[in-house]
Short mmCIF file of C-alpha atoms in Angstrom, two decimals:
data_model
loop_
_atom_site.label_atom_id
_atom_site.label_comp_id
_atom_site.label_asym_id
_atom_site.label_seq_id
_atom_site.Cartn_x
_atom_site.Cartn_y
_atom_site.Cartn_z
CA MET O 1 -14.47 -3.02 10.22
CA ARG O 2 -14.01 -6.71 9.59
CA LEU O 3 -14.79 -7.92 6.07
CA LEU O 4 -14.99 -11.47 4.72
CA HIS O 5 -13.95 -11.53 1.05
CA THR O 6 -14.97 -14.47 -1.13
CA SER O 7 -15.81 -15.02 -4.79
CA ASP O 8 -16.28 -17.52 -7.63
CA TRP O 9 -18.70 -19.90 -5.95
CA HIS O 10 -19.79 -21.24 -9.38
CA LEU O 11 -22.92 -22.80 -7.91
CA GLY O 12 -24.09 -25.62 -10.16
CA ARG O 13 -20.68 -26.48 -11.57
CA ALA O 14 -19.38 -30.06 -11.61
CA PHE O 15 -15.80 -31.25 -11.34
CA HIS O 16 -15.07 -33.77 -14.10
CA ARG O 17 -18.65 -35.05 -13.87
CA VAL O 18 -18.57 -35.14 -10.05
CA ASN O 19 -21.58 -33.27 -8.67
CA MET O 20 -20.20 -30.53 -6.42
CA LEU O 21 -23.50 -29.32 -4.98
CA GLY O 22 -22.93 -31.07 -1.65
CA ALA O 23 -19.45 -29.56 -1.34
CA GLN O 24 -20.86 -26.15 -2.27
CA ALA O 25 -23.51 -26.48 0.44
CA GLU O 26 -20.77 -27.38 2.92
CA PHE O 27 -18.87 -24.25 1.90
CA ILE O 28 -21.94 -22.07 2.45
CA ALA O 29 -22.32 -23.56 5.94
CA HIS O 30 -18.63 -22.87 6.59
CA LEU O 31 -19.06 -19.28 5.38
CA VAL O 32 -21.98 -18.69 7.73
CA THR O 33 -20.08 -20.22 10.65
CA THR O 34 -17.05 -18.04 9.92
CA VAL O 35 -19.20 -14.90 9.81
CA ARG O 36 -20.76 -15.77 13.16
CA GLU O 37 -17.66 -16.97 15.01
CA ARG O 38 -15.12 -14.45 13.70
CA GLY O 39 -17.17 -11.31 14.26
CA VAL O 40 -17.50 -10.37 10.59
CA ASP O 41 -19.14 -6.99 9.92
CA ALA O 42 -19.77 -7.43 6.18
CA VAL O 43 -19.47 -10.18 3.56
CA LEU O 44 -18.10 -9.40 0.09
CA VAL O 45 -18.87 -11.76 -2.81
CA SER O 46 -16.94 -10.69 -5.91
CA GLY O 47 -18.85 -12.36 -8.71
CA ASP O 48 -19.44 -15.69 -10.45
CA VAL O 49 -22.03 -16.71 -7.91
CA TYR O 50 -23.39 -19.15 -10.49
CA ASP O 51 -21.50 -21.12 -13.10
CA ARG O 52 -23.74 -20.17 -16.01
CA ALA O 53 -26.35 -17.62 -17.00
CA VAL O 54 -29.25 -20.07 -16.57
CA PRO O 55 -28.27 -22.17 -13.54
CA PRO O 56 -29.92 -25.47 -12.60
CA LEU O 57 -32.73 -25.32 -10.07
CA ALA O 58 -30.68 -27.02 -7.35
CA ALA O 59 -28.07 -24.26 -7.62
CA VAL O 60 -30.76 -21.57 -7.37
CA GLU O 61 -32.17 -23.26 -4.27
CA LEU O 62 -28.71 -23.33 -2.66
CA PHE O 63 -28.23 -19.64 -3.44
CA ASP O 64 -31.64 -18.89 -1.93
CA ASP O 65 -30.64 -20.81 1.20
CA ALA O 66 -27.38 -18.85 1.39
CA LEU O 67 -29.24 -15.53 1.17
CA HIS O 68 -31.62 -16.50 3.96
CA ARG O 69 -28.81 -17.67 6.23
CA LEU O 70 -26.76 -14.54 5.67
CA ALA O 71 -29.81 -12.33 6.23
CA ASP O 72 -30.63 -14.19 9.46
CA LEU O 73 -27.17 -13.28 10.79
CA GLY O 74 -27.95 -9.60 10.39
CA VAL O 75 -24.57 -9.06 8.74
CA PRO O 76 -24.66 -6.98 5.52
CA THR O 77 -23.58 -8.71 2.32
CA VAL O 78 -22.47 -7.00 -0.90
CA MET O 79 -22.50 -9.21 -3.97
CA ILE O 80 -21.67 -8.47 -7.62
CA SER O 81 -22.29 -10.41 -10.82
CA GLY O 82 -19.36 -12.03 -12.63
CA ASN O 83 -18.77 -13.02 -16.25
CA HIS O 84 -20.45 -16.41 -15.68
CA ASP O 85 -23.57 -14.88 -14.14
CA SER O 86 -26.56 -13.38 -15.88
CA ALA O 87 -26.52 -9.91 -14.32
CA ARG O 88 -30.22 -9.47 -15.06
CA ARG O 89 -31.25 -12.71 -13.42
CA LEU O 90 -28.97 -12.32 -10.41
CA GLY O 91 -30.25 -8.78 -9.89
CA VAL O 92 -33.95 -9.64 -9.91
CA GLY O 93 -35.52 -8.39 -6.69
CA ALA O 94 -32.38 -6.53 -5.66
CA GLY O 95 -34.38 -3.69 -4.10
CA LEU O 96 -36.44 -6.00 -1.91
CA ILE O 97 -33.49 -8.22 -1.04
CA GLY O 98 -31.52 -5.13 -0.09
CA ARG O 99 -34.00 -4.47 2.72
CA ALA O 100 -32.75 -7.71 4.29
CA GLY O 101 -29.16 -6.46 4.15
CA ILE O 102 -28.16 -8.40 1.00
CA HIS O 103 -27.00 -5.83 -1.53
CA LEU O 104 -26.85 -7.15 -5.12
CA ARG O 105 -24.85 -4.94 -7.45
CA THR O 106 -25.40 -6.03 -11.04
CA GLU O 107 -26.04 -2.73 -12.87
CA PRO O 108 -22.98 -0.99 -14.38
CA SER O 109 -24.80 2.35 -14.12
CA ALA O 110 -24.68 2.08 -10.30
CA ALA O 111 -20.89 1.78 -10.14
CA GLY O 112 -20.59 5.10 -8.31
CA THR O 113 -23.41 4.39 -5.84
CA PRO O 114 -22.02 2.64 -2.75
CA VAL O 115 -23.46 0.64 0.07
CA VAL O 116 -22.51 2.76 3.09
CA LEU O 117 -21.85 1.03 6.39
CA SER O 118 -20.65 2.58 9.62
CA ASP O 119 -18.57 1.57 12.60
CA ALA O 120 -17.10 3.40 15.58
CA HIS O 121 -14.61 5.17 13.30
CA GLY O 122 -17.05 6.48 10.70
CA ASP O 123 -18.39 5.45 7.31
CA VAL O 124 -17.14 2.77 4.95
CA ALA O 125 -18.35 3.08 1.32
CA LEU O 126 -18.51 -0.23 -0.53
CA TYR O 127 -18.70 0.07 -4.32
CA GLY O 128 -19.80 -2.95 -6.35
CA LEU O 129 -18.50 -3.07 -9.93
CA PRO O 130 -20.13 -6.03 -11.68
CA TYR O 131 -18.26 -7.71 -14.51
CA LEU O 132 -18.05 -5.06 -17.24
CA GLU O 133 -18.24 -6.66 -20.68
CA PRO O 134 -16.67 -3.90 -22.81
CA ALA O 135 -18.93 -4.39 -25.84
CA LEU O 136 -22.04 -4.05 -23.66
CA VAL O 137 -21.08 -1.11 -21.43
CA ARG O 138 -18.96 1.17 -23.63
CA ASP O 139 -21.92 3.50 -24.24
CA GLU O 140 -22.82 3.61 -20.54
CA PHE O 141 -19.30 4.79 -19.70
CA GLY O 142 -18.74 6.86 -22.83
CA VAL O 143 -15.49 5.23 -23.86
CA GLU O 144 -14.29 5.35 -27.46
CA LYS O 145 -12.53 1.99 -27.49
CA ALA O 146 -14.23 -1.02 -25.97
CA GLY O 147 -11.54 -2.57 -23.79
CA HIS O 148 -11.37 -3.81 -20.21
CA GLU O 149 -9.01 -1.09 -19.00
CA ALA O 150 -11.09 1.71 -20.54
CA VAL O 151 -14.42 0.64 -19.02
CA LEU O 152 -12.94 -0.20 -15.61
CA ALA O 153 -11.10 3.13 -15.53
CA ALA O 154 -14.34 4.94 -16.34
CA ALA O 155 -16.19 3.03 -13.60
CA MET O 156 -13.43 3.86 -11.11
CA ASP O 157 -13.65 7.54 -12.10
CA ARG O 158 -17.27 7.42 -10.88
CA VAL O 159 -16.15 5.75 -7.67
CA ARG O 160 -13.51 8.37 -6.98
CA ALA O 161 -15.92 11.21 -7.84
CA ASP O 162 -18.49 9.92 -5.37
CA LEU O 163 -15.84 9.36 -2.70
CA ALA O 164 -14.52 12.90 -3.14
CA GLY O 165 -17.95 14.25 -2.15
CA ARG O 166 -18.09 12.31 1.09
CA ALA O 167 -16.91 13.26 4.55
CA PRO O 168 -13.12 13.32 5.05
CA GLY O 169 -11.90 10.03 6.48
CA THR O 170 -14.55 7.93 4.73
CA ARG O 171 -12.95 4.56 4.02
CA SER O 172 -13.57 2.82 0.72
CA VAL O 173 -13.83 -0.73 -0.63
CA VAL O 174 -14.33 -1.80 -4.25
CA LEU O 175 -15.59 -5.19 -5.40
CA ALA O 176 -14.63 -6.01 -8.99
CA HIS O 177 -14.61 -9.01 -11.30
CA ALA O 178 -11.66 -8.73 -13.67
CA PHE O 179 -8.28 -10.12 -14.70
CA VAL O 180 -5.73 -7.78 -13.12
CA THR O 181 -2.11 -7.75 -14.27
CA GLY O 182 0.07 -9.87 -12.01
CA GLY O 183 -2.66 -12.41 -11.27
CA GLU O 184 -1.98 -16.08 -11.97
CA PRO O 185 -4.76 -17.74 -14.01
CA SER O 186 -5.75 -21.40 -14.12
CA ASP O 187 -7.57 -23.54 -16.68
CA SER O 188 -10.87 -22.90 -14.91
CA GLU O 189 -11.56 -19.28 -15.87
CA ARG O 190 -13.44 -18.35 -19.01
CA ASP O 191 -11.37 -16.27 -21.44
CA ILE O 192 -12.32 -12.56 -21.36
CA THR O 193 -9.73 -11.31 -23.86
CA VAL O 194 -10.72 -8.22 -25.85
CA GLY O 195 -8.45 -6.74 -28.51
CA GLY O 196 -5.75 -9.22 -27.61
CA VAL O 197 -5.73 -8.00 -23.99
CA ALA O 198 -7.38 -9.69 -21.01
CA ALA O 199 -5.63 -8.02 -18.07
CA VAL O 200 -5.91 -4.52 -16.63
CA PRO O 201 -3.25 -2.83 -14.46
CA ALA O 202 -3.77 -2.74 -10.71
CA GLY O 203 -3.27 1.03 -10.88
CA VAL O 204 -6.81 1.35 -12.26
CA PHE O 205 -7.99 0.91 -8.68
CA ASP O 206 -5.80 3.60 -7.11
CA GLY O 207 -7.48 5.77 -4.51
CA VAL O 208 -9.42 3.20 -2.49
CA ASP O 209 -8.49 1.35 0.66
CA TYR O 210 -9.28 -2.23 -0.37
CA VAL O 211 -10.09 -3.98 -3.66
CA ALA O 212 -11.87 -7.34 -3.35
CA LEU O 213 -11.31 -9.10 -6.66
CA GLY O 214 -13.02 -12.07 -8.27
CA HIS O 215 -12.45 -14.05 -11.50
CA LEU O 216 -9.13 -15.84 -10.93
CA HIS O 217 -9.50 -19.06 -8.94
CA GLY O 218 -6.24 -18.90 -6.99
CA CYS O 219 -6.09 -16.87 -3.76
CA GLN O 220 -3.57 -14.10 -4.49
CA THR O 221 -2.17 -10.87 -3.09
CA LEU O 222 -1.31 -8.38 -5.84
CA THR O 223 -0.68 -5.62 -3.30
CA ASP O 224 -1.64 -5.29 0.35
CA ARG O 225 -4.80 -3.53 -0.81
CA VAL O 226 -5.62 -5.54 -3.96
CA ARG O 227 -6.40 -9.25 -3.51
CA TYR O 228 -8.14 -12.21 -5.10
CA SER O 229 -9.94 -14.55 -2.73
CA GLY O 230 -10.02 -17.32 -5.34
CA SER O 231 -12.72 -19.95 -5.64
CA PRO O 232 -13.65 -21.85 -2.46
CA LEU O 233 -13.54 -25.18 -4.32
CA PRO O 234 -11.38 -26.55 -7.15
CA TYR O 235 -12.90 -26.69 -10.62
CA SER O 236 -9.97 -28.04 -12.67
CA PHE O 237 -6.80 -30.03 -12.06
CA SER O 238 -4.81 -26.88 -12.81
CA GLU O 239 -5.85 -25.85 -9.29
CA ALA O 240 -4.12 -28.84 -7.68
CA ALA O 241 -1.58 -26.63 -5.89
CA HIS O 242 -4.18 -24.09 -4.68
CA ARG O 243 -4.98 -23.61 -1.03
CA LYS O 244 -8.69 -22.81 -1.07
CA SER O 245 -9.59 -20.00 1.30
CA MET O 246 -11.29 -16.66 1.94
CA TRP O 247 -9.77 -13.38 3.11
CA LEU O 248 -10.68 -12.06 6.55
CA VAL O 249 -9.85 -8.37 6.15
CA ASP O 250 -9.62 -5.84 8.97
CA LEU O 251 -10.01 -2.26 7.80
CA ALA O 252 -8.55 0.06 10.43
CA ALA O 253 -9.70 3.57 11.29
CA ASP O 254 -7.01 5.07 9.05
CA GLY O 255 -7.86 2.79 6.12
CA SER O 256 -4.90 0.46 6.61
CA VAL O 257 -5.48 -3.21 5.88
CA THR O 258 -4.52 -6.45 7.58
CA ALA O 259 -5.69 -9.76 6.14
CA GLU O 260 -5.83 -13.39 7.24
CA ARG O 261 -6.60 -16.44 5.13
CA VAL O 262 -9.45 -18.66 6.33
CA ASP O 263 -9.28 -22.14 4.82
CA CYS O 264 -12.32 -23.63 3.09
CA PRO O 265 -13.40 -27.27 3.39
CA VAL O 266 -12.45 -29.24 0.28
CA PRO O 267 -14.00 -32.71 -0.20
CA ARG O 268 -10.78 -34.28 -1.54
CA PRO O 269 -7.27 -33.12 -2.40
CA LEU O 270 -6.29 -33.04 -6.06
CA ALA O 271 -3.32 -34.93 -7.46
CA ARG O 272 -1.64 -34.93 -10.84
CA ILE O 273 0.48 -38.01 -11.45
CA ARG O 274 2.55 -38.81 -14.53
CA GLY O 275 4.48 -41.81 -15.78
CA ALA O 276 4.21 -45.24 -17.34
CA LEU O 277 1.17 -47.16 -16.11
CA GLU O 278 3.13 -49.94 -14.41
CA ASP O 279 5.26 -47.37 -12.58
CA LEU O 280 2.21 -45.50 -11.32
CA LEU O 281 0.67 -48.71 -10.03
CA ALA O 282 3.84 -49.73 -8.19
CA ASP O 283 5.41 -46.48 -6.94
CA PRO O 284 5.16 -46.39 -3.10
CA GLU O 285 5.61 -42.59 -3.15
CA LEU O 286 2.16 -42.27 -4.70
CA ALA O 287 0.38 -43.90 -1.77
CA ARG O 288 -0.48 -40.44 -0.43
CA HIS O 289 -2.70 -39.86 -3.48
CA GLU O 290 -4.81 -42.99 -3.18
CA GLU O 291 -7.79 -41.09 -1.70
CA ALA O 292 -7.37 -37.99 -3.85
CA TRP O 293 -9.12 -36.97 -7.04
CA VAL O 294 -6.49 -37.95 -9.60
CA GLU O 295 -5.52 -36.84 -13.06
CA ALA O 296 -3.17 -39.45 -14.51
CA THR O 297 -0.97 -38.73 -17.50
CA LEU O 298 0.37 -41.93 -19.07
CA THR O 299 3.69 -41.73 -20.89
CA ASP O 300 3.73 -45.31 -22.22
CA PRO O 301 4.86 -45.38 -25.89
CA VAL O 302 1.92 -47.66 -26.67
CA ARG O 303 -1.48 -47.23 -25.07
CA PRO O 304 -1.82 -49.96 -22.41
CA ALA O 305 -4.86 -52.20 -22.13
CA GLU O 306 -7.71 -51.10 -19.83
CA PRO O 307 -5.72 -48.25 -18.24
CA MET O 308 -8.62 -46.62 -16.38
CA ALA O 309 -9.81 -49.88 -14.86
CA ARG O 310 -6.30 -50.70 -13.68
CA LEU O 311 -5.67 -47.21 -12.33
CA THR O 312 -8.89 -47.14 -10.34
CA GLU O 313 -7.91 -50.32 -8.54
CA ARG O 314 -5.20 -48.30 -6.79
CA PHE O 315 -6.60 -44.77 -7.21
CA PRO O 316 -10.38 -45.25 -6.98
CA HIS O 317 -11.09 -41.55 -7.49
CA THR O 318 -9.28 -41.16 -10.80
CA LEU O 319 -11.30 -38.67 -12.84
CA SER O 320 -9.08 -37.77 -15.77
CA LEU O 321 -6.84 -39.89 -17.98
CA VAL O 322 -4.42 -38.24 -20.40
CA PHE O 323 -2.17 -40.00 -22.92
CA ALA O 324 1.14 -38.23 -23.58
CA PRO O 325 3.74 -40.71 -24.86
CA ASP O 326 7.31 -39.55 -24.34
CA ARG O 327 8.31 -38.37 -27.80
CA ALA O 328 10.40 -35.58 -29.26
CA GLU O 329 8.43 -32.41 -30.00
CA ASP O 330 9.14 -32.74 -33.73
CA ASP O 331 7.86 -36.33 -33.84
CA PRO O 332 4.81 -36.40 -36.19
CA GLU O 333 3.00 -38.55 -33.65
CA VAL O 334 3.00 -35.75 -31.06
CA SER O 335 -0.66 -35.05 -30.44
CA TYR O 336 -2.45 -32.02 -31.85
CA ALA O 337 -3.65 -31.12 -28.35
CA ARG O 338 -0.08 -31.06 -27.03
CA ARG O 339 1.05 -28.81 -29.86
CA LEU O 340 -1.78 -26.35 -29.13
CA ALA O 341 -1.42 -26.37 -25.33
CA GLY O 342 -0.97 -22.88 -23.92
CA ARG O 343 -1.64 -21.10 -27.23
CA SER O 344 -4.37 -18.52 -27.66
CA ASP O 345 -7.01 -18.60 -30.40
CA GLN O 346 -5.20 -15.70 -32.06
CA GLN O 347 -1.88 -17.56 -32.08
CA ILE O 348 -3.48 -20.73 -33.47
CA ALA O 349 -5.16 -18.76 -36.26
CA GLU O 350 -1.91 -16.99 -37.13
CA ASP O 351 -0.09 -20.33 -37.22
CA PHE O 352 -2.76 -21.70 -39.57
CA VAL O 353 -2.32 -18.74 -41.93
CA ALA O 354 1.43 -19.32 -41.93
CA HIS O 355 0.92 -23.05 -42.60
CA VAL O 356 -1.37 -22.64 -45.63
CA ARG O 357 0.26 -19.54 -47.11
CA GLY O 358 3.91 -19.98 -46.21
CA ALA O 359 4.07 -16.68 -44.32
CA GLY O 360 2.30 -15.39 -41.25
CA PRO O 361 -0.22 -12.52 -41.25
CA ASP O 362 1.02 -8.94 -41.37
CA ALA O 363 0.00 -6.33 -38.78
CA HIS O 364 -3.21 -5.42 -40.62
CA GLU O 365 -4.24 -9.06 -40.99
CA GLN O 366 -3.48 -9.69 -37.31
CA GLY O 367 -5.89 -6.87 -36.51
CA VAL O 368 -8.56 -8.40 -38.73
CA LEU O 369 -8.20 -11.75 -36.95
CA ARG O 370 -8.29 -10.06 -33.55
CA ASP O 371 -11.44 -8.12 -34.45
CA ALA O 372 -13.08 -11.32 -35.69
CA PHE O 373 -12.39 -13.16 -32.44
CA ASP O 374 -13.61 -10.15 -30.42
CA ALA O 375 -16.82 -10.00 -32.49
CA VAL O 376 -17.58 -13.68 -31.91
CA ARG O 377 -16.91 -13.47 -28.17
CA SER O 378 -18.94 -10.25 -27.84
CA ASP O 379 -21.82 -11.79 -29.77
CA GLU O 380 -21.78 -14.78 -27.42
CA ALA O 381 -21.88 -12.42 -24.45
CA VAL O 382 -24.81 -10.47 -25.89
CA ARG O 383 -26.76 -13.66 -26.65
CA GLU O 384 -26.10 -15.00 -23.16
CA VAL O 385 -27.38 -11.80 -21.57
CA ALA O 386 -30.50 -11.98 -23.73
CA ARG O 387 -31.36 -15.56 -22.74
#
């Protein structure tokens, strides 16, 4: 059975104020063409269909168009909600839409209920695990501690229990939206840390033939059977080195997997350039970036006059301008943003405690801070679901 694995469409999202709806529509057309021309038997969409819980109307219209085009192909699609989606909104009409071969899996309670497809070699059970916000699903899965690993492990127990009751030789596929250990994040993903831990081990998914992951925006292979497709379009300059693609996965009769990357159309390449303004304007090596979307980091000791206007004369698609004068790290003029770069909320709070008190928090106080951050993030998740 040939599967096309994609995720993280983020319909409605902009890129540094550039409207991406046209590029997203081009991706949908490319997806449909790939399904038709490459003999795809099922499409897997592993969450973050939309960029926010209440998407703009134009994004909803594009999603509606995508559903119609996929349904017209007669190729089944399995789609789960991600941490950016409103599971309730995405799942509206799931029963009716399912009759057209578009299977929306947004309810955690249905984790052990697969979409069953068949080919010449027998059945393939496809289990959709929507994004499982620990604070919201701990009761559903009966876990004592609300953490990502606990709720995903409980959901996978249901998957394995259902699979054990099926005919021998039934192949299995799981769609999940999570941060799995070994994956490489970017600046584009929303933080899902709970209890100081965001990632879950890949071993949680043991026992199935293929795991189609969503959440991280870079296409990645964690094992031959556990993969991220990544987002089809870039959504931050941290993705400048990404090759945007989907996975074309062939699931053999014995459950073995072979996979091929299918490139996605990207409107412009991304480029990150760094140096003094005059050097950036004169360097012949940078000619290759003149038609790219550019993030320019200026290292001039003094902010030059009209830097954006001058940069756009050579790089007309410059979208981001960063000032980072070359200074020693202990220089008091080093920016606050530079000193905080790469540090978690927990680390910043602990540093603040150490600054005002002269000593960092002890283990108990670290736990109090961690619980406070978890409570705020969980409350935001609950309020977003309720909108």
